[in-house]
Structures are given as C-alpha cells and as structure tokens.
mmCIF file of C-alpha atoms in Angstrom:
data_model
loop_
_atom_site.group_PDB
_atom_site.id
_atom_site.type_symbol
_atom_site.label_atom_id
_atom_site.label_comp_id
_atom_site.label_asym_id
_atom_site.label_seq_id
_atom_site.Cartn_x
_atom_site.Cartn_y
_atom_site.Cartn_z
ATOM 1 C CA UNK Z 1 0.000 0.000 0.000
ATOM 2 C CA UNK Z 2 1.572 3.428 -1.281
ATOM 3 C CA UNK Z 3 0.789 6.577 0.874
ATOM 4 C CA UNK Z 4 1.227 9.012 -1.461
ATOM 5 C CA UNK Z 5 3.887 9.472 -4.891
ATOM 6 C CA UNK Z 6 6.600 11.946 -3.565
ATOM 7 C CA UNK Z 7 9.015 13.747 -6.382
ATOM 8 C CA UNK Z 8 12.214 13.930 -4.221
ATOM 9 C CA UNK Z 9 14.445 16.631 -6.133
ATOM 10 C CA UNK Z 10 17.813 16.476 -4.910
ATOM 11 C CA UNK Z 11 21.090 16.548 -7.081
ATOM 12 C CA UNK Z 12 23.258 15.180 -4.206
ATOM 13 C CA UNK Z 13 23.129 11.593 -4.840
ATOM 14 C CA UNK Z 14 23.599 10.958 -1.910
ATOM 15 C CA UNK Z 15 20.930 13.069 0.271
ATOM 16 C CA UNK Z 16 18.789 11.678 -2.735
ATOM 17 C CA UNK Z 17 18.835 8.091 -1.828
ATOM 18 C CA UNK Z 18 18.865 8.677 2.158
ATOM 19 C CA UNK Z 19 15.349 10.937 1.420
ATOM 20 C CA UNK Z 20 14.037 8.335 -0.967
ATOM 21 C CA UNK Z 21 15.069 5.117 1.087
ATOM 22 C CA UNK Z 22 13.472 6.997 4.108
ATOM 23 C CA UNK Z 23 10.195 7.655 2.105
ATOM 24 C CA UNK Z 24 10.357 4.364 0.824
ATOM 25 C CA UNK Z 25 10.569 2.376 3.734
ATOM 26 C CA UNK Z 26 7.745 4.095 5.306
ATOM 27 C CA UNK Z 27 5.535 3.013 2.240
ATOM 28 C CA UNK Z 28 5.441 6.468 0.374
ATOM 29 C CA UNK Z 29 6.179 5.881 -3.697
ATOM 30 C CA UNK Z 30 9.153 7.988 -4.536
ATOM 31 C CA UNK Z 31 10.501 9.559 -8.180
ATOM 32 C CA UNK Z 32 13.749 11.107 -8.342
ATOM 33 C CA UNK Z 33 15.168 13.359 -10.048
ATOM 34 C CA UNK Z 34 18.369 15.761 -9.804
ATOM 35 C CA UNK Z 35 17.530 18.668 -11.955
ATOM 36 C CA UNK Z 36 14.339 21.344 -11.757
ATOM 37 C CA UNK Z 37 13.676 20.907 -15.248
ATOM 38 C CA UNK Z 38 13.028 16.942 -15.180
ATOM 39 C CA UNK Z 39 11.214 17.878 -11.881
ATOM 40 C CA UNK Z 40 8.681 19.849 -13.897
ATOM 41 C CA UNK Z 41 8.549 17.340 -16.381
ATOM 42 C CA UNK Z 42 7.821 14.750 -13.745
ATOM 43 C CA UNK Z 43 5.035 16.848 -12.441
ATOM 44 C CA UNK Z 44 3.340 17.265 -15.342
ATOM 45 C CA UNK Z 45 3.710 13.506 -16.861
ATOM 46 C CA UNK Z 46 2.839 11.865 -12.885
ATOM 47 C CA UNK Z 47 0.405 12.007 -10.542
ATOM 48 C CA UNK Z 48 2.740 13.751 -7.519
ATOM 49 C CA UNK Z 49 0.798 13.834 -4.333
ATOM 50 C CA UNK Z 50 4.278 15.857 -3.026
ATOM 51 C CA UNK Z 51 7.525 17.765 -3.694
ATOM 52 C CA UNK Z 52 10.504 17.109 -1.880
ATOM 53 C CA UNK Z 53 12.417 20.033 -3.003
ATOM 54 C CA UNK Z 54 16.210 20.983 -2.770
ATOM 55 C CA UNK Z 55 17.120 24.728 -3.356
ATOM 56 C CA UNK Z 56 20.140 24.769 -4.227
ATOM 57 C CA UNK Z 57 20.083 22.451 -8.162
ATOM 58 C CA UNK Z 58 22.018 22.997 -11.034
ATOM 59 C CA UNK Z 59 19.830 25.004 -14.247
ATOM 60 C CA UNK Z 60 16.893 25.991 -12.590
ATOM 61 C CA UNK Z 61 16.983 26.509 -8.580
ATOM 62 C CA UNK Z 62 14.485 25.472 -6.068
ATOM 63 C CA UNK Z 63 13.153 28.377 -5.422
ATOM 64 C CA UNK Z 64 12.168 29.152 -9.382
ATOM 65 C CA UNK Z 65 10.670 25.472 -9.411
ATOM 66 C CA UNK Z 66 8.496 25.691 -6.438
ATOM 67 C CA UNK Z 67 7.338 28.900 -8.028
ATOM 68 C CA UNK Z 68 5.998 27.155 -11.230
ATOM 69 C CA UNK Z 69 4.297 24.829 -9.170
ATOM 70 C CA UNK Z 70 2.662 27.100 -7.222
ATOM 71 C CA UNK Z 71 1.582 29.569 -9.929
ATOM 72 C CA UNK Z 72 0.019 26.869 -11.963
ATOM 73 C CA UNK Z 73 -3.625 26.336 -11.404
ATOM 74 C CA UNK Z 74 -3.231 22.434 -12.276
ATOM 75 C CA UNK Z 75 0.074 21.993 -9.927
ATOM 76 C CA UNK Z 76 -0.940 24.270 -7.146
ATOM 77 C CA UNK Z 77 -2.546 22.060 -4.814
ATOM 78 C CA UNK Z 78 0.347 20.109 -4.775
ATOM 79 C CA UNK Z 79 2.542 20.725 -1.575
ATOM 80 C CA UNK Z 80 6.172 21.182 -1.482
ATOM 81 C CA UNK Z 81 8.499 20.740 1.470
ATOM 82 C CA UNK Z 82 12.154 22.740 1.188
ATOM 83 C CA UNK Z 83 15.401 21.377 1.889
ATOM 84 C CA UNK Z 84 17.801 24.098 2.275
ATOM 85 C CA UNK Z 85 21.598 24.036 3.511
ATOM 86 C CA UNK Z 86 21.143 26.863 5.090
ATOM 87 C CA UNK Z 87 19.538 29.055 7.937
ATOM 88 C CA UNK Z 88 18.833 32.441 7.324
ATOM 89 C CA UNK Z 89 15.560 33.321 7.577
ATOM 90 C CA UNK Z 90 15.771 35.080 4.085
ATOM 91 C CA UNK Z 91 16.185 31.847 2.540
ATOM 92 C CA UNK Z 92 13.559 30.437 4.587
ATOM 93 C CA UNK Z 93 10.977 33.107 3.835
ATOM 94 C CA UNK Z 94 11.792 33.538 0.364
ATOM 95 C CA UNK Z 95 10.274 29.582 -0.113
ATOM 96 C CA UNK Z 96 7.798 30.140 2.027
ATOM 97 C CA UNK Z 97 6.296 33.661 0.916
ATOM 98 C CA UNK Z 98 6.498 31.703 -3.101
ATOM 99 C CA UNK Z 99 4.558 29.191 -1.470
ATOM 100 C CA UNK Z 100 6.548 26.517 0.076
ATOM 101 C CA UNK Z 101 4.280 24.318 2.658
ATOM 102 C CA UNK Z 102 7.444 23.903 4.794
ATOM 103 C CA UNK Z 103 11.294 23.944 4.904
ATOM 104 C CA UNK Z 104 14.067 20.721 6.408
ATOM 105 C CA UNK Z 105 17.239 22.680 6.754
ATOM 106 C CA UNK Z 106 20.071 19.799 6.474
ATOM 107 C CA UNK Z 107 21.460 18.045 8.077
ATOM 108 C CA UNK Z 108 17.783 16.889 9.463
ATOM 109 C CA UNK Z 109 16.573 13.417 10.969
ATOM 110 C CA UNK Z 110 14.936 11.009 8.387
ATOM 111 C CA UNK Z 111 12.131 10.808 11.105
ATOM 112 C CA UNK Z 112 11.341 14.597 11.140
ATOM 113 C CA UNK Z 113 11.610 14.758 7.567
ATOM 114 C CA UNK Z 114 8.896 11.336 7.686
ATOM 115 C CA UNK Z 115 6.662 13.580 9.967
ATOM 116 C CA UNK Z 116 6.835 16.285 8.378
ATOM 117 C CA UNK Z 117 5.615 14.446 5.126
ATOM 118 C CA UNK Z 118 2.675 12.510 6.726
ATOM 119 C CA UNK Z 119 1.527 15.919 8.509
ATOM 120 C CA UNK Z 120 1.591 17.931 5.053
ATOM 121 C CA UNK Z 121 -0.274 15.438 3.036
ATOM 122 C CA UNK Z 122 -3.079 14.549 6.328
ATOM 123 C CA UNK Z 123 -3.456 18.632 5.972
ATOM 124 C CA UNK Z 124 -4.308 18.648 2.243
ATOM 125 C CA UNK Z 125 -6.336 15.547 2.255
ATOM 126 C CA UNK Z 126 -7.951 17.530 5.351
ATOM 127 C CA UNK Z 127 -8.233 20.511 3.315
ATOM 128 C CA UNK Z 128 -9.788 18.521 0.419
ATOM 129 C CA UNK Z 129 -12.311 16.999 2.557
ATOM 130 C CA UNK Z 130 -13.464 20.248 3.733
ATOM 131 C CA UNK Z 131 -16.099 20.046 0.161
ATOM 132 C CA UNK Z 132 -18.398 18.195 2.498
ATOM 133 C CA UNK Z 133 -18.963 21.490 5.078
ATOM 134 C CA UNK Z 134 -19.927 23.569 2.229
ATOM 135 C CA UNK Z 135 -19.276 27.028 4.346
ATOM 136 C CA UNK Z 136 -18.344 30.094 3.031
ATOM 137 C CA UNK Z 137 -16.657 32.533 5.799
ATOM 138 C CA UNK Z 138 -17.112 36.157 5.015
ATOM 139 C CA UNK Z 139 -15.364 38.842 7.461
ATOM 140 C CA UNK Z 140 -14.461 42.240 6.817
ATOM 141 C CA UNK Z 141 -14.669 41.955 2.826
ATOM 142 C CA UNK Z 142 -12.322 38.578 3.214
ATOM 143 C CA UNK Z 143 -14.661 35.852 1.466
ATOM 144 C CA UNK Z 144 -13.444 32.031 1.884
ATOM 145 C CA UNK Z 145 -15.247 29.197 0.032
ATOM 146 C CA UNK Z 146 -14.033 26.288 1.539
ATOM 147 C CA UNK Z 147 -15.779 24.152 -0.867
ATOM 148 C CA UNK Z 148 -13.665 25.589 -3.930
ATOM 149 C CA UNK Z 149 -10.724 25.941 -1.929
ATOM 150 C CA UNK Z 150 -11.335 30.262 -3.038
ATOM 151 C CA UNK Z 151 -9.946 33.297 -1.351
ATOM 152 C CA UNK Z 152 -11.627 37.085 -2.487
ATOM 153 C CA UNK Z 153 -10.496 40.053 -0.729
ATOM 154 C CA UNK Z 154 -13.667 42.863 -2.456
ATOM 155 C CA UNK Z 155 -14.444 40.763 -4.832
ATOM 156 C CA UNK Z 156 -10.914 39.859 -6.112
ATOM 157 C CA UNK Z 157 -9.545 36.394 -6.045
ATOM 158 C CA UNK Z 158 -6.275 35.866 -3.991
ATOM 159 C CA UNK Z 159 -4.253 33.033 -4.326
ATOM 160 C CA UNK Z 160 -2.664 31.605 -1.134
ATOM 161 C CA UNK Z 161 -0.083 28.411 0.165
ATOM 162 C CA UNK Z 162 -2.271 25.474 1.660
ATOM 163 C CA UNK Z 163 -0.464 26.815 5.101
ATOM 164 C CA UNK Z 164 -1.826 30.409 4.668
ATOM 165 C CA UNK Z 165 -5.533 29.427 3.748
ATOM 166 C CA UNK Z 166 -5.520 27.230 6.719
ATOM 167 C CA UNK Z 167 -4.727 29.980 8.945
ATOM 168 C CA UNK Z 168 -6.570 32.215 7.528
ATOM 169 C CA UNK Z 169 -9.767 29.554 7.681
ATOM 170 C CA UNK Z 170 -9.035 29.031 11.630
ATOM 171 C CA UNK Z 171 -8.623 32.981 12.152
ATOM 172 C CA UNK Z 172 -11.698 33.878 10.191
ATOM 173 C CA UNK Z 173 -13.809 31.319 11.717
ATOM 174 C CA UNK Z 174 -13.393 32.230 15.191
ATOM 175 C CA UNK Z 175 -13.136 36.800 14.421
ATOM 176 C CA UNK Z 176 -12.233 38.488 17.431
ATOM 177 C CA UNK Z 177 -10.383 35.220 19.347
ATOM 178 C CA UNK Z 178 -6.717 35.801 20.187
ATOM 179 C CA UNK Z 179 -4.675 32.543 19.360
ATOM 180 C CA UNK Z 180 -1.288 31.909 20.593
ATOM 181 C CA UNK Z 181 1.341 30.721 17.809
ATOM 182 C CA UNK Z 182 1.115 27.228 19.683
ATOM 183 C CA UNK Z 183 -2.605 27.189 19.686
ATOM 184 C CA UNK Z 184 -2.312 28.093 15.285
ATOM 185 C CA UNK Z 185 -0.103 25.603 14.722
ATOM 186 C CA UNK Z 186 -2.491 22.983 16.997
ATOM 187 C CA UNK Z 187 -5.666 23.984 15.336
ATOM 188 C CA UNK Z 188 -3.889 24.075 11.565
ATOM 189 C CA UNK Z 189 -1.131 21.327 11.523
ATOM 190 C CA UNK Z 190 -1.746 18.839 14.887
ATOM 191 C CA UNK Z 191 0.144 19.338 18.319
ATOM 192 C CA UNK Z 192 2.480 17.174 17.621
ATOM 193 C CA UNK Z 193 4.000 19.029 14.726
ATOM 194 C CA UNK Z 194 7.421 19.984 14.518
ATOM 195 C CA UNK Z 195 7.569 24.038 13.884
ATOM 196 C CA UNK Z 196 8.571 27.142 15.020
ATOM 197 C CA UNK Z 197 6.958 29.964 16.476
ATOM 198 C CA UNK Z 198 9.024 32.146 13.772
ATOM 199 C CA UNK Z 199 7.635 29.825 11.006
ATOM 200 C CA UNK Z 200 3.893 31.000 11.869
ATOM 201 C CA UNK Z 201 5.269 34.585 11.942
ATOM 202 C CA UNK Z 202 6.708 34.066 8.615
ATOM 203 C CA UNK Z 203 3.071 32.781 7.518
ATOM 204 C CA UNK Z 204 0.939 35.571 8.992
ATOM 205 C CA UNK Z 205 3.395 38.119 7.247
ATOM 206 C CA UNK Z 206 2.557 36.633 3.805
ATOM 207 C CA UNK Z 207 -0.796 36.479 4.583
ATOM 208 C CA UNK Z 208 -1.084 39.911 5.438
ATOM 209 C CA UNK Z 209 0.775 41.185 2.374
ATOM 210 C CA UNK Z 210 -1.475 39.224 0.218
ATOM 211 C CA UNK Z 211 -5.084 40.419 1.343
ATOM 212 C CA UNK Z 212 -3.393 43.760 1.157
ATOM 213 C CA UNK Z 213 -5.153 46.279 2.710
ATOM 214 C CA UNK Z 214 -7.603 43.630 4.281
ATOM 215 C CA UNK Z 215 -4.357 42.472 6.221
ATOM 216 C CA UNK Z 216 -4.562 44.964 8.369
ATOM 217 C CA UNK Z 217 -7.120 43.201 10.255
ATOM 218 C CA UNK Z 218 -4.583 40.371 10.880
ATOM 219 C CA UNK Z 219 -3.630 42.013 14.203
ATOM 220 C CA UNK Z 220 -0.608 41.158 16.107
ATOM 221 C CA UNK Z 221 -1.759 40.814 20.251
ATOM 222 C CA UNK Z 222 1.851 41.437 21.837
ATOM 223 C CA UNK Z 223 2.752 39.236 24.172
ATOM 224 C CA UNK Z 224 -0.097 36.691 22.937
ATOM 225 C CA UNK Z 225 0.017 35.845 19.518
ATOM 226 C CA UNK Z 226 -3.016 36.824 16.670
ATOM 227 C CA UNK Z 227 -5.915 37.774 15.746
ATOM 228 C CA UNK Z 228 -8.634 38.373 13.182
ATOM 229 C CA UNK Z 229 -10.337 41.944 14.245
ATOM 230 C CA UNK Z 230 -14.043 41.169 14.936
ATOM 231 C CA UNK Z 231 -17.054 43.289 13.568
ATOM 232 C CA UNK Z 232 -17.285 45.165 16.151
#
C-alpha cells in the first residue's frame, strides 16, 4: 500500500537516496530526479501527491521550481516541502512567501523529515475533505469558500499556500479570538508538529501582504500571539 507518490528533487546523490530510502521504507512511492527541469517534467507527466524540493540544483533553482508549481492552477494544490543548507531566515521566507508548505534545513533526521511528510499530506487531504462542510466565511470583505478551496479580498480572487488558507480559515472562523502561535499551529497542523513559532510569523506576514489592505485586520496581540479583528 503506497501513501502518497513523492518527487524527491535532490542533485546530491547521496541526500537523494537517504530521502528516498526513508520515504520508501515508510511506504510512500518515490521519483527522483536531480535537476528542476526533469522535476517539472515529472510533475506534469505523474500524478505527484508531493515535492521534496532541494534549493540549491544545477539550471533551474528550487526556489524558481516551487514557483511554477505554485503559480500553476493544475500543480498548485500540490505541496512542497524545502530542503535548504542553510539558515537564514531570508532563505527560509523567500520559499515560504512563493509558497513553500514547509522547509528541512540539512542536516535533518529522516524521522522529522517522515513527519513532516505525513503531517503535510493529512493537511491537504484535510483541506480537500473540507467540500463536504460547504461554508463560506465572510469577514471584513475577506470571502473564503471552503468548498472551492477560493480566497476574495472585495471581490478579487487571492491566491494563497495550503499553510496560509488554513490559517486564515481558523482565524476567520473564530473573528475576534486571540490565538497563541502554539494554539495556530495545533488547530492548523496537529500538536504534535514539529515548527517554530518564527515559522507561523513568517506565515501571517505573507498572509497579510497578500489580502493587502484587508491584512490589516490580521492584528498582532503582543505578548499573545493573533488575531482576526471582529465586527465590532
């Protein structure tokens, strides 16, 4: 039984076949490939359920390939988890503000990068699931159909990183709540998941930046966490 068909894009051979025998034994399909181009070509010819994505590749980098796949309207549903040698957070926040569902900076632990996997797929196939609530979420000129998986800010569609329109569901469900960083990445990704308080700052400020001036209403509580401003 497969869990899911993971493109693992890695041109260290090496780092290739630890991710891949990792994936494998955990009963994940895996394709590799060294290079973006033959990633893109994978996408298009396979049924990828996930991206397993290196930055730094030869031609085109990791960044410009998770950027095709997110700014495609057939590939964009399909999650991609970075794996960057290094740990700035401009490197970090570059991937994620293109749309990267997460980061691995090496040298990681096969079982993170396992859990990290199983936690981003659960989240789509939670996210795809969500057809059956058939709820549209309307606050301050933000509309969410979570049916159609849509985002308008006045009438304007938005486009936005499975991570962001999770968020943004959970914050414009419940207007007016303060939520902790812990208590965002509980309600959008499971307790048990392995991120940072930064990375949920790093989410929120790509949020905000694209609703534009709806953002606003994304309010930082010092000393708390977040909030959606409520009506009144």
């Amino acid at each position: 039984m497969s869990y899911g068909k993971v493109l693992v894009v890695e041109d260290n051979p090496d780092i290739l076949e630890l991710v891949a025998y990792n994936l494998e034994s955990q009963g994940f399909e895996v394709v590799r490939t060294a290079t973006g181009e033959n990633a893109l070509a994978q996408i298009k010819a396979k049924k990828i359920d996930l991206v397993v994505l290196d930055l730094m590749l030869p031609g085109i980098n990791g960044l410009d390939v998770c950027r095709k796949i997110k700014q495609s309207e057939a590939t964009r549903h399909i999650p991609v988890i970075l794996l960057t040698a290094k740990s700035e957070d401009v490197d970090i926040i570059s991937g994620l503000e293109i749309g990267a569902d997460d980061y691995i900076t090496k040298p990681f632990s096969p079982k993170v990068l396992i859990a990290r996997a199983r936690t981003v797929l659960r989240r789509n196939a939670e996210a795809a699931s969500a057809a059956s609530s058939e709820t549209v979420l309307q606050v301050h000129g933000i509309a969410m159909d979570t049916v159609r998986h849509e985002v308008l800010v006045d009438g304007q569609p938005v486009e936005l990183s499975a991570t962001e329109f999770a968020i943004l569901r959970h914050l414009l469900a419940n207007p007016g709540w303060v939520f902790s960083r812990n208590q965002i990445i509980d309600a959008v990704r499971g307790g048990n998941y392995p991120v940072t308080e930064r990375s949920v700052d790093v989410q929120i400020l790509g949020l905000r930046k694209k609703l534009g001036s709806q953002g606003l209403y994304v309010e930082t509580v010092r000393g708390v966490g977040y909030r959606l401003r409520g009506m009144n």
